[in-house]
mmCIF file of C-alpha atoms in Angstrom:
data_model
loop_
_atom_site.group_PDB
_atom_site.id
_atom_site.type_symbol
_atom_site.label_atom_id
_atom_site.label_comp_id
_atom_site.label_asym_id
_atom_site.label_seq_id
_atom_site.Cartn_x
_atom_site.Cartn_y
_atom_site.Cartn_z
ATOM 1 C CA MET A 1 179.858 119.124 128.777
ATOM 2 C CA ARG A 2 176.248 118.240 129.638
ATOM 3 C CA ARG A 3 175.015 120.256 126.627
ATOM 4 C CA LEU A 4 177.494 118.540 124.297
ATOM 5 C CA LYS A 5 176.571 115.143 125.685
ATOM 6 C CA ARG A 6 172.889 115.837 125.288
ATOM 7 C CA ARG A 7 173.364 116.689 121.638
ATOM 8 C CA SER A 8 175.464 113.624 121.012
ATOM 9 C CA ASP A 9 172.715 111.395 122.490
ATOM 10 C CA GLY A 10 170.420 112.314 119.572
ATOM 11 C CA THR A 11 167.540 113.108 121.876
ATOM 12 C CA ASP A 12 167.174 116.663 120.579
ATOM 13 C CA ASP A 13 166.142 116.111 116.959
ATOM 14 C CA ARG A 14 163.897 119.118 116.566
ATOM 15 C CA GLY A 15 166.207 120.640 113.999
ATOM 16 C CA ALA A 16 166.305 117.464 111.944
ATOM 17 C CA LEU A 17 162.529 117.156 112.056
ATOM 18 C CA GLY A 18 162.161 120.738 110.896
ATOM 19 C CA VAL A 19 164.479 120.094 107.958
ATOM 20 C CA LEU A 20 162.495 116.941 107.050
ATOM 21 C CA ILE A 21 159.193 118.825 107.105
ATOM 22 C CA ALA A 22 160.659 121.587 104.947
ATOM 23 C CA ILE A 23 161.838 119.017 102.410
ATOM 24 C CA LEU A 24 158.445 117.267 102.339
ATOM 25 C CA LEU A 25 156.640 120.554 101.920
ATOM 26 C CA GLY A 26 159.045 121.622 99.214
ATOM 27 C CA PHE A 27 158.333 118.541 97.196
ATOM 28 C CA GLY A 28 154.531 118.747 97.888
ATOM 29 C CA VAL A 29 154.402 115.391 99.638
ATOM 30 C CA LEU A 30 152.405 116.604 102.636
ATOM 31 C CA LEU A 31 150.039 118.545 100.405
ATOM 32 C CA GLY A 32 149.503 115.453 98.327
ATOM 33 C CA MET A 33 148.855 113.371 101.419
ATOM 34 C CA GLY A 34 146.438 116.027 102.667
ATOM 35 C CA ALA A 35 144.594 115.946 99.353
ATOM 36 C CA ILE A 36 144.311 112.164 99.528
ATOM 37 C CA VAL A 37 143.288 111.941 103.169
ATOM 38 C CA ILE A 38 140.915 114.908 103.366
ATOM 39 C CA ASP A 39 139.517 115.308 99.862
ATOM 40 C CA VAL A 40 139.108 111.600 99.229
ATOM 41 C CA GLY A 41 137.555 111.274 102.689
ATOM 42 C CA PHE A 42 134.999 113.929 101.734
ATOM 43 C CA LEU A 43 134.244 112.004 98.540
ATOM 44 C CA TYR A 44 133.639 108.801 100.498
ATOM 45 C CA GLN A 45 131.397 110.621 102.968
ATOM 46 C CA GLU A 46 129.438 112.184 100.109
ATOM 47 C CA ARG A 47 129.060 108.812 98.428
ATOM 48 C CA ALA A 48 127.820 107.251 101.683
ATOM 49 C CA GLU A 49 125.229 110.001 102.153
ATOM 50 C CA LEU A 50 124.062 109.724 98.552
ATOM 51 C CA GLN A 51 123.831 105.935 98.829
ATOM 52 C CA ASN A 52 121.825 106.153 102.057
ATOM 53 C CA GLY A 53 119.502 108.647 100.381
ATOM 54 C CA ALA A 54 119.107 106.450 97.314
ATOM 55 C CA ASP A 55 118.404 103.391 99.498
ATOM 56 C CA ALA A 56 115.808 105.208 101.597
ATOM 57 C CA GLY A 57 114.223 106.803 98.545
ATOM 58 C CA ALA A 58 113.987 103.510 96.666
ATOM 59 C CA LEU A 59 112.393 101.777 99.657
ATOM 60 C CA ALA A 60 109.896 104.622 100.123
ATOM 61 C CA VAL A 61 108.812 104.631 96.482
ATOM 62 C CA ALA A 62 108.636 100.823 96.409
ATOM 63 C CA ARG A 63 106.451 100.718 99.530
ATOM 64 C CA GLY A 64 104.029 103.107 97.902
ATOM 65 C CA CYS A 65 104.003 101.187 94.636
ATOM 66 C CA ALA A 66 103.477 97.897 96.463
ATOM 67 C CA THR A 67 100.198 99.116 97.930
ATOM 68 C CA GLY A 68 98.768 100.372 94.637
ATOM 69 C CA ALA A 69 99.560 102.577 91.648
ATOM 70 C CA SER A 70 97.842 105.597 93.183
ATOM 71 C CA THR A 71 100.420 105.668 95.997
ATOM 72 C CA CYS A 72 103.458 105.063 93.772
ATOM 73 C CA LEU A 73 104.779 108.578 94.420
ATOM 74 C CA VAL A 74 108.198 109.266 92.938
ATOM 75 C CA ASN A 75 108.605 112.529 94.880
ATOM 76 C CA LYS A 76 109.179 110.469 98.020
ATOM 77 C CA ALA A 77 112.655 109.836 96.643
ATOM 78 C CA ASN A 78 113.492 113.554 96.782
ATOM 79 C CA TYR A 79 112.465 113.838 100.420
ATOM 80 C CA TYR A 80 114.493 110.861 101.643
ATOM 81 C CA ALA A 81 117.520 111.655 99.486
ATOM 82 C CA SER A 82 117.803 115.172 100.899
ATOM 83 C CA HIS A 83 117.109 114.142 104.487
ATOM 84 C CA ASN A 84 119.988 111.655 104.365
ATOM 85 C CA ALA A 85 122.455 114.372 103.291
ATOM 86 C CA LYS A 86 124.421 116.184 105.972
ATOM 87 C CA ASP A 87 123.636 119.568 104.432
ATOM 88 C CA GLY A 88 120.009 118.575 103.786
ATOM 89 C CA VAL A 89 120.342 118.738 99.990
ATOM 90 C CA SER A 90 120.817 116.073 97.310
ATOM 91 C CA THR A 91 119.808 115.723 93.686
ATOM 92 C CA VAL A 92 117.611 112.871 92.479
ATOM 93 C CA ASP A 93 118.576 112.496 88.837
ATOM 94 C CA LYS A 94 116.179 109.722 87.914
ATOM 95 C CA VAL A 95 113.428 107.531 89.349
ATOM 96 C CA CYS A 96 112.549 104.696 87.008
ATOM 97 C CA GLY A 97 111.558 101.040 86.948
ATOM 98 C CA PHE A 98 108.531 98.820 86.394
ATOM 99 C CA ASP A 99 105.431 98.937 88.579
ATOM 100 C CA GLY A 100 102.983 97.133 86.308
ATOM 101 C CA SER A 101 100.783 100.209 85.891
ATOM 102 C CA GLY A 102 102.944 102.567 83.849
ATOM 103 C CA VAL A 103 103.500 105.071 86.649
ATOM 104 C CA LEU A 104 107.269 104.586 86.604
ATOM 105 C CA SER A 105 109.222 105.361 83.451
ATOM 106 C CA SER A 106 111.400 102.616 82.000
ATOM 107 C CA CYS A 107 115.050 102.588 83.057
ATOM 108 C CA PRO A 108 117.815 103.004 80.473
ATOM 109 C CA ALA A 109 120.369 100.270 79.868
ATOM 110 C CA ALA A 110 123.241 100.070 82.359
ATOM 111 C CA THR A 111 126.467 101.809 81.309
ATOM 112 C CA GLY A 112 128.780 99.481 83.210
ATOM 113 C CA LYS A 113 129.940 102.146 85.660
ATOM 114 C CA ILE A 114 130.414 101.279 89.303
ATOM 115 C CA THR A 115 127.696 103.773 90.241
ATOM 116 C CA ASP A 116 125.092 102.028 88.067
ATOM 117 C CA CYS A 117 122.298 99.933 89.422
ATOM 118 C CA PRO A 118 122.401 96.286 88.292
ATOM 119 C CA ALA A 119 121.161 95.272 84.857
ATOM 120 C CA LYS A 120 117.398 95.216 84.409
ATOM 121 C CA PRO A 121 115.719 92.247 86.121
ATOM 122 C CA SER A 122 113.280 89.898 84.426
ATOM 123 C CA SER A 123 110.288 91.524 82.778
ATOM 124 C CA SER A 124 107.890 90.336 85.490
ATOM 125 C CA THR A 125 109.873 91.805 88.405
ATOM 126 C CA LYS A 126 108.439 94.994 89.867
ATOM 127 C CA TYR A 127 111.164 97.366 90.955
ATOM 128 C CA VAL A 128 112.293 100.980 91.199
ATOM 129 C CA ASP A 129 115.752 102.519 90.688
ATOM 130 C CA VAL A 130 116.662 105.807 92.365
ATOM 131 C CA HIS A 131 119.749 107.679 91.080
ATOM 132 C CA THR A 132 121.203 110.419 93.294
ATOM 133 C CA SER A 133 124.079 112.867 92.793
ATOM 134 C CA THR A 134 125.901 115.729 94.490
ATOM 135 C CA GLN A 135 124.207 119.020 95.160
ATOM 136 C CA THR A 136 125.525 121.615 97.598
ATOM 137 C CA ALA A 137 123.484 124.027 99.670
ATOM 138 C CA GLY A 138 124.454 126.691 97.140
ATOM 139 C CA GLY A 139 123.050 124.702 94.236
ATOM 140 C CA GLU A 140 126.382 123.464 92.845
ATOM 141 C CA THR A 141 126.637 119.933 91.460
ATOM 142 C CA LEU A 142 130.342 119.456 92.241
ATOM 143 C CA LEU A 143 131.800 118.593 95.628
ATOM 144 C CA PRO A 144 134.463 121.314 96.076
ATOM 145 C CA PRO A 145 138.019 120.239 97.008
ATOM 146 C CA SER A 146 139.884 121.320 100.121
ATOM 147 C CA PHE A 147 143.516 120.617 99.173
ATOM 148 C CA ALA A 148 143.606 119.001 95.743
ATOM 149 C CA ARG A 149 143.364 122.322 93.909
ATOM 150 C CA THR A 150 146.631 123.546 95.508
ATOM 151 C CA LEU A 151 148.706 120.768 93.958
ATOM 152 C CA ALA A 152 151.062 121.734 91.166
ATOM 153 C CA GLY A 153 149.321 121.673 87.814
ATOM 154 C CA ASN A 154 145.888 121.128 89.392
ATOM 155 C CA SER A 155 144.669 124.695 89.879
ATOM 156 C CA SER A 156 141.752 124.239 87.466
ATOM 157 C CA TYR A 157 140.236 121.348 89.450
ATOM 158 C CA GLU A 158 136.770 122.436 90.627
ATOM 159 C CA GLY A 159 135.667 119.259 92.353
ATOM 160 C CA SER A 160 133.854 116.013 91.590
ATOM 161 C CA ARG A 161 130.264 115.006 90.992
ATOM 162 C CA VAL A 162 129.484 111.942 93.100
ATOM 163 C CA LEU A 163 126.799 109.474 92.008
ATOM 164 C CA ALA A 164 124.868 106.636 93.635
ATOM 165 C CA CYS A 165 122.030 104.294 92.720
ATOM 166 C CA ALA A 166 119.754 101.956 94.656
ATOM 167 C CA ARG A 167 117.142 99.429 93.596
ATOM 168 C CA ALA A 168 114.189 98.146 95.598
ATOM 169 C CA ALA A 169 111.867 95.379 94.422
ATOM 170 C CA TRP A 170 108.494 94.294 95.728
ATOM 171 C CA GLY A 171 106.266 91.293 95.354
ATOM 172 C CA SER A 172 104.444 88.495 97.123
ATOM 173 C CA PRO A 173 106.456 86.564 99.700
ATOM 174 C CA LYS A 174 107.311 82.875 99.642
ATOM 175 C CA THR A 175 108.111 82.957 103.376
ATOM 176 C CA ALA A 176 106.697 85.089 106.185
ATOM 177 C CA THR A 177 105.874 85.270 109.887
ATOM 178 C CA THR A 178 102.105 85.195 110.414
ATOM 179 C CA ILE A 179 99.407 84.653 112.996
ATOM 180 C CA ALA A 180 99.000 80.969 113.875
ATOM 181 C CA LEU A 181 95.699 80.685 112.040
ATOM 182 C CA THR A 182 95.126 79.454 108.514
ATOM 183 C CA ILE A 183 92.326 79.434 105.950
ATOM 184 C CA SER A 184 91.792 77.546 102.724
ATOM 185 C CA TRP A 185 92.440 78.879 99.258
ATOM 186 C CA CYS A 186 88.716 78.316 98.609
ATOM 187 C CA GLU A 187 87.731 80.677 101.422
ATOM 188 C CA TRP A 188 90.139 83.343 100.215
ATOM 189 C CA SER A 189 89.097 82.978 96.565
ATOM 190 C CA THR A 190 85.382 83.107 97.380
ATOM 191 C CA ALA A 191 85.758 86.132 99.644
ATOM 192 C CA THR A 192 87.877 88.135 97.176
ATOM 193 C CA SER A 193 86.236 86.938 93.938
ATOM 194 C CA GLY A 194 89.457 85.290 92.892
ATOM 195 C CA GLY A 195 91.679 88.115 94.142
ATOM 196 C CA THR A 196 89.812 90.978 92.478
ATOM 197 C CA VAL A 197 87.894 92.462 95.438
ATOM 198 C CA TYR A 198 89.684 93.931 98.457
ATOM 199 C CA GLY A 199 88.868 96.452 101.132
ATOM 200 C CA PRO A 200 90.904 99.586 101.861
ATOM 201 C CA THR A 201 93.764 99.517 104.325
ATOM 202 C CA PRO A 202 93.009 100.902 107.792
ATOM 203 C CA PRO A 203 92.102 103.431 109.050
ATOM 204 C CA THR A 204 89.787 103.912 106.044
ATOM 205 C CA THR A 205 86.359 102.415 106.770
ATOM 206 C CA PRO A 206 85.468 99.760 104.188
ATOM 207 C CA PRO A 207 82.146 99.364 102.382
ATOM 208 C CA LEU A 208 79.938 96.540 103.598
ATOM 209 C CA SER A 209 80.293 94.891 100.193
ATOM 210 C CA VAL A 210 83.776 93.610 101.108
ATOM 211 C CA HIS A 211 82.743 92.270 104.526
ATOM 212 C CA ARG A 212 83.001 88.490 104.882
ATOM 213 C CA VAL A 213 82.396 85.869 107.588
ATOM 214 C CA LEU A 214 84.861 82.975 107.543
ATOM 215 C CA LYS A 215 83.636 79.761 109.118
ATOM 216 C CA LEU A 216 86.708 78.044 110.404
ATOM 217 C CA HIS A 217 85.531 74.618 111.488
ATOM 218 C CA THR A 218 84.269 72.088 108.954
ATOM 219 C CA THR A 219 83.265 68.486 109.542
ATOM 220 C CA SER A 220 83.957 67.440 105.968
ATOM 221 C CA GLY A 221 85.729 68.742 102.942
ATOM 222 C CA THR A 222 83.419 71.068 101.058
ATOM 223 C CA GLY A 223 85.295 70.769 97.780
ATOM 224 C CA CYS A 224 86.770 73.676 95.949
ATOM 225 C CA PRO A 225 84.767 74.712 92.879
ATOM 226 C CA SER A 226 87.315 77.321 91.807
ATOM 227 C CA GLY A 227 90.506 75.584 92.869
ATOM 228 C CA PRO A 228 92.275 72.279 93.456
ATOM 229 C CA SER A 229 90.565 69.293 95.010
ATOM 230 C CA GLY A 230 91.210 68.786 98.714
ATOM 231 C CA ALA A 231 91.720 72.439 99.518
ATOM 232 C CA ASP A 232 89.316 72.289 102.454
ATOM 233 C CA GLY A 233 90.387 70.223 105.442
ATOM 234 C CA PRO A 234 87.922 67.870 107.115
ATOM 235 C CA GLY A 235 88.148 68.162 110.893
ATOM 236 C CA GLU A 236 90.707 70.962 110.740
ATOM 237 C CA PHE A 237 89.822 74.075 112.700
ATOM 238 C CA GLY A 238 92.487 76.329 111.312
ATOM 239 C CA TRP A 239 94.944 76.809 114.175
ATOM 240 C CA VAL A 240 98.578 76.236 113.324
ATOM 241 C CA ASP A 241 101.404 74.950 115.528
ATOM 242 C CA GLU A 242 102.952 78.063 117.068
ATOM 243 C CA ALA A 243 106.630 78.891 116.871
ATOM 244 C CA ASP A 244 106.568 80.991 120.084
ATOM 245 C CA ASP A 245 104.135 81.929 122.803
ATOM 246 C CA ASP A 246 102.768 84.886 120.855
ATOM 247 C CA CYS A 247 100.400 83.169 118.420
ATOM 248 C CA SER A 248 102.910 83.535 115.561
ATOM 249 C CA VAL A 249 104.474 81.074 113.178
ATOM 250 C CA LEU A 250 107.323 81.386 110.705
ATOM 251 C CA ILE A 251 106.455 79.575 107.491
ATOM 252 C CA ASN A 252 109.589 79.146 105.414
ATOM 253 C CA ASN A 253 108.731 76.123 103.338
ATOM 254 C CA ASN A 254 105.662 74.838 101.526
ATOM 255 C CA THR A 255 104.152 72.910 104.448
ATOM 256 C CA TYR A 256 103.122 73.595 108.029
ATOM 257 C CA SER A 257 101.382 71.565 110.751
ATOM 258 C CA SER A 258 97.910 71.899 112.196
ATOM 259 C CA ASP A 259 97.043 72.373 115.847
ATOM 260 C CA THR A 260 93.903 70.435 116.706
ATOM 261 C CA GLY A 261 90.989 71.641 118.750
ATOM 262 C CA THR A 262 88.607 74.516 118.324
ATOM 263 C CA SER A 263 89.724 76.612 121.286
ATOM 264 C CA ALA A 264 92.306 79.327 120.861
ATOM 265 C CA GLY A 265 95.172 79.440 123.318
ATOM 266 C CA LYS A 266 95.635 82.383 125.688
ATOM 267 C CA ASP A 267 98.174 84.052 123.412
ATOM 268 C CA CYS A 268 95.993 83.633 120.317
ATOM 269 C CA LYS A 269 92.999 85.075 122.144
ATOM 270 C CA ALA A 270 95.160 88.067 123.031
ATOM 271 C CA ALA A 271 96.289 88.385 119.392
ATOM 272 C CA LEU A 272 92.686 88.308 118.143
ATOM 273 C CA ALA A 273 91.622 90.919 120.703
ATOM 274 C CA ALA A 274 94.553 93.199 119.858
ATOM 275 C CA SER A 275 93.850 93.056 116.127
ATOM 276 C CA TRP A 276 90.124 93.588 116.642
ATOM 277 C CA SER A 277 90.544 96.628 118.903
ATOM 278 C CA SER A 278 93.303 98.326 116.880
ATOM 279 C CA HIS A 279 91.880 97.495 113.418
ATOM 280 C CA THR A 280 95.361 96.252 112.528
ATOM 281 C CA PRO A 281 95.399 93.527 109.868
ATOM 282 C CA VAL A 282 96.630 90.037 110.569
ATOM 283 C CA TRP A 283 98.491 88.052 107.940
ATOM 284 C CA LEU A 284 97.145 84.590 107.247
ATOM 285 C CA PRO A 285 98.851 81.650 105.585
ATOM 286 C CA VAL A 286 96.514 80.281 102.921
ATOM 287 C CA TYR A 287 96.665 76.587 102.130
ATOM 288 C CA THR A 288 95.875 74.955 98.845
ATOM 289 C CA LYS A 289 95.944 71.377 100.109
ATOM 290 C CA VAL A 290 95.653 69.511 103.391
ATOM 291 C CA SER A 291 96.641 65.925 104.084
ATOM 292 C CA GLY A 292 95.851 63.897 107.174
ATOM 293 C CA THR A 293 93.595 64.868 110.044
ATOM 294 C CA GLY A 294 93.967 65.872 113.652
ATOM 295 C CA THR A 295 97.517 65.993 114.950
ATOM 296 C CA GLY A 296 98.707 64.521 111.663
ATOM 297 C CA GLY A 297 97.241 67.318 109.571
ATOM 298 C CA THR A 298 99.682 69.016 107.218
ATOM 299 C CA TYR A 299 98.880 72.072 105.129
ATOM 300 C CA THR A 300 100.479 72.907 101.787
ATOM 301 C CA LEU A 301 101.055 76.637 101.482
ATOM 302 C CA SER A 302 99.551 78.650 98.639
ATOM 303 C CA GLY A 303 100.442 82.175 99.787
ATOM 304 C CA PHE A 304 99.733 84.899 102.335
ATOM 305 C CA ALA A 305 96.708 87.169 102.703
ATOM 306 C CA GLY A 306 95.975 90.264 104.783
ATOM 307 C CA PHE A 307 92.750 90.283 106.798
ATOM 308 C CA VAL A 308 91.250 92.975 109.052
ATOM 309 C CA ILE A 309 89.283 91.353 111.878
ATOM 310 C CA THR A 310 85.981 93.109 112.613
ATOM 311 C CA GLY A 311 84.533 90.405 114.878
ATOM 312 C CA TYR A 312 85.178 86.836 116.027
ATOM 313 C CA TRP A 313 83.440 83.981 117.779
ATOM 314 C CA VAL A 314 85.633 81.117 118.966
ATOM 315 C CA PRO A 315 85.300 78.979 122.105
ATOM 316 C CA GLY A 316 86.105 81.104 125.128
ATOM 317 C CA ALA A 317 86.481 84.370 123.221
ATOM 318 C CA SER A 318 84.219 86.571 121.128
ATOM 319 C CA GLN A 319 83.777 90.184 120.050
ATOM 320 C CA LYS A 320 80.827 91.806 118.337
ATOM 321 C CA ASP A 321 81.484 92.986 114.788
ATOM 322 C CA TRP A 322 82.528 96.665 114.902
ATOM 323 C CA LEU A 323 81.673 97.178 111.225
ATOM 324 C CA THR A 324 78.173 95.646 111.110
ATOM 325 C CA ASN A 325 77.375 95.911 114.838
ATOM 326 C CA LYS A 326 76.069 92.334 114.680
ATOM 327 C CA ASN A 327 76.902 88.834 115.837
ATOM 328 C CA GLU A 328 77.067 86.974 112.525
ATOM 329 C CA CYS A 329 78.126 83.585 113.894
ATOM 330 C CA THR A 330 75.304 81.345 115.113
ATOM 331 C CA GLY A 331 74.837 77.858 116.487
ATOM 332 C CA SER A 332 77.972 75.739 116.753
ATOM 333 C CA ASP A 333 79.848 77.674 114.063
ATOM 334 C CA LYS A 334 83.263 79.146 114.834
ATOM 335 C CA CYS A 335 83.863 82.275 112.822
ATOM 336 C CA ILE A 336 86.029 85.252 112.171
ATOM 337 C CA ALA A 337 84.520 88.254 110.372
ATOM 338 C CA GLY A 338 86.316 91.011 108.503
ATOM 339 C CA TYR A 339 87.657 91.864 105.090
ATOM 340 C CA PHE A 340 90.727 91.122 102.980
ATOM 341 C CA ILE A 341 93.181 93.837 102.033
ATOM 342 C CA GLN A 342 96.243 94.329 99.892
ATOM 343 C CA GLY A 343 99.248 95.639 101.765
ATOM 344 C CA LEU A 344 102.768 95.295 103.071
ATOM 345 C CA ILE A 345 103.357 92.447 105.462
ATOM 346 C CA PRO A 346 105.663 93.504 108.327
ATOM 347 C CA SER A 347 107.955 90.544 107.826
ATOM 348 C CA THR A 348 111.171 89.790 106.020
ATOM 349 C CA GLY A 349 111.041 87.028 103.471
ATOM 350 C CA THR A 350 111.761 86.023 99.922
ATOM 351 C CA ILE A 351 109.870 87.486 96.978
ATOM 352 C CA GLY A 352 108.305 85.014 94.606
ATOM 353 C CA GLY A 353 105.051 83.637 96.014
ATOM 354 C CA PRO A 354 101.534 83.815 94.539
ATOM 355 C CA ASP A 355 99.858 87.211 94.895
ATOM 356 C CA LEU A 356 97.087 86.847 97.466
ATOM 357 C CA GLY A 357 97.317 90.460 98.609
ATOM 358 C CA ALA A 358 100.410 90.422 100.858
ATOM 359 C CA ARG A 359 103.609 92.057 99.570
ATOM 360 C CA ILE A 360 107.127 92.658 100.862
ATOM 361 C CA VAL A 361 109.778 95.174 99.812
ATOM 362 C CA GLN A 362 113.508 94.505 99.571
ATOM 363 C CA LEU A 363 116.654 96.346 98.543
ATOM 364 C CA THR A 364 118.101 94.331 95.670
ATOM 365 C CA GLY A 365 120.837 96.602 94.327
#
């Protein structure tokens, strides 16, 4: 009676479940579900790996291009594409774009497929597209299926070729986080001959011909023979109101405020010393106009410039020039010596500012 009662309770449904599984298998439902869940999952994983490789490759090529045509190396895309694949292998089908020097080949028109990069940007935009696709460790270009081939009428299915594309652009920033020290457009233009003379990026030792001494404190506007009137600030030393206690400032609009006085704060002295000893460039906001004086001084931003500090002489802090082995600042002058470079500014921002040597790289597609 207990056995009959147990069966009538419906708690022992193993037989019914077995019949249901047999029916589902007979009609191929479970196989179809397996093909969807497993094979499609593999396709999504492959696409993610290819996209990561394309993103990393595009950023790597763009960073090289942004620092000069000689370092615009397209084979960087192959390295990063393969190292982002689980099996260590991916195919880079195409590296193309516009770098301004003809190193990159022109990209073809978009086909409208979901795996395409966006349509070509404006003719002045510098960018690189990296197209990646499936490659197995055995050299095949199709991602083999696990279950889909076993479905009725699908025995000839050999797999799918997965594609991805990424675009990275580079250019001069409109916004950036910099050291809380500014110089005039006149100083930058004079030191770089209008943006045509730069020193090499560290650790390469520069020639003395690019070495400059910037005098930061002026008692009157000196005029700007190669630029707009008023681009030198009377009474302005060059310190900028800090955002934090690390001698940094985020400039995200066209104006920023001056910080009066000739002495650098403790944090700015530490920043100068760190840059001087490590030969790491600082990134300077360059102003094209200044209005007001003292605490009411307001700078109008022109752009951002990279500068390697080789020596400095400010009240309460100084270091002998490691390039010339001299003290170039005399009398009551307050100076910073070094040389301007072209390079990537370690800051996020928006592309679109004047090119004063600083560049940023962004994924744009």
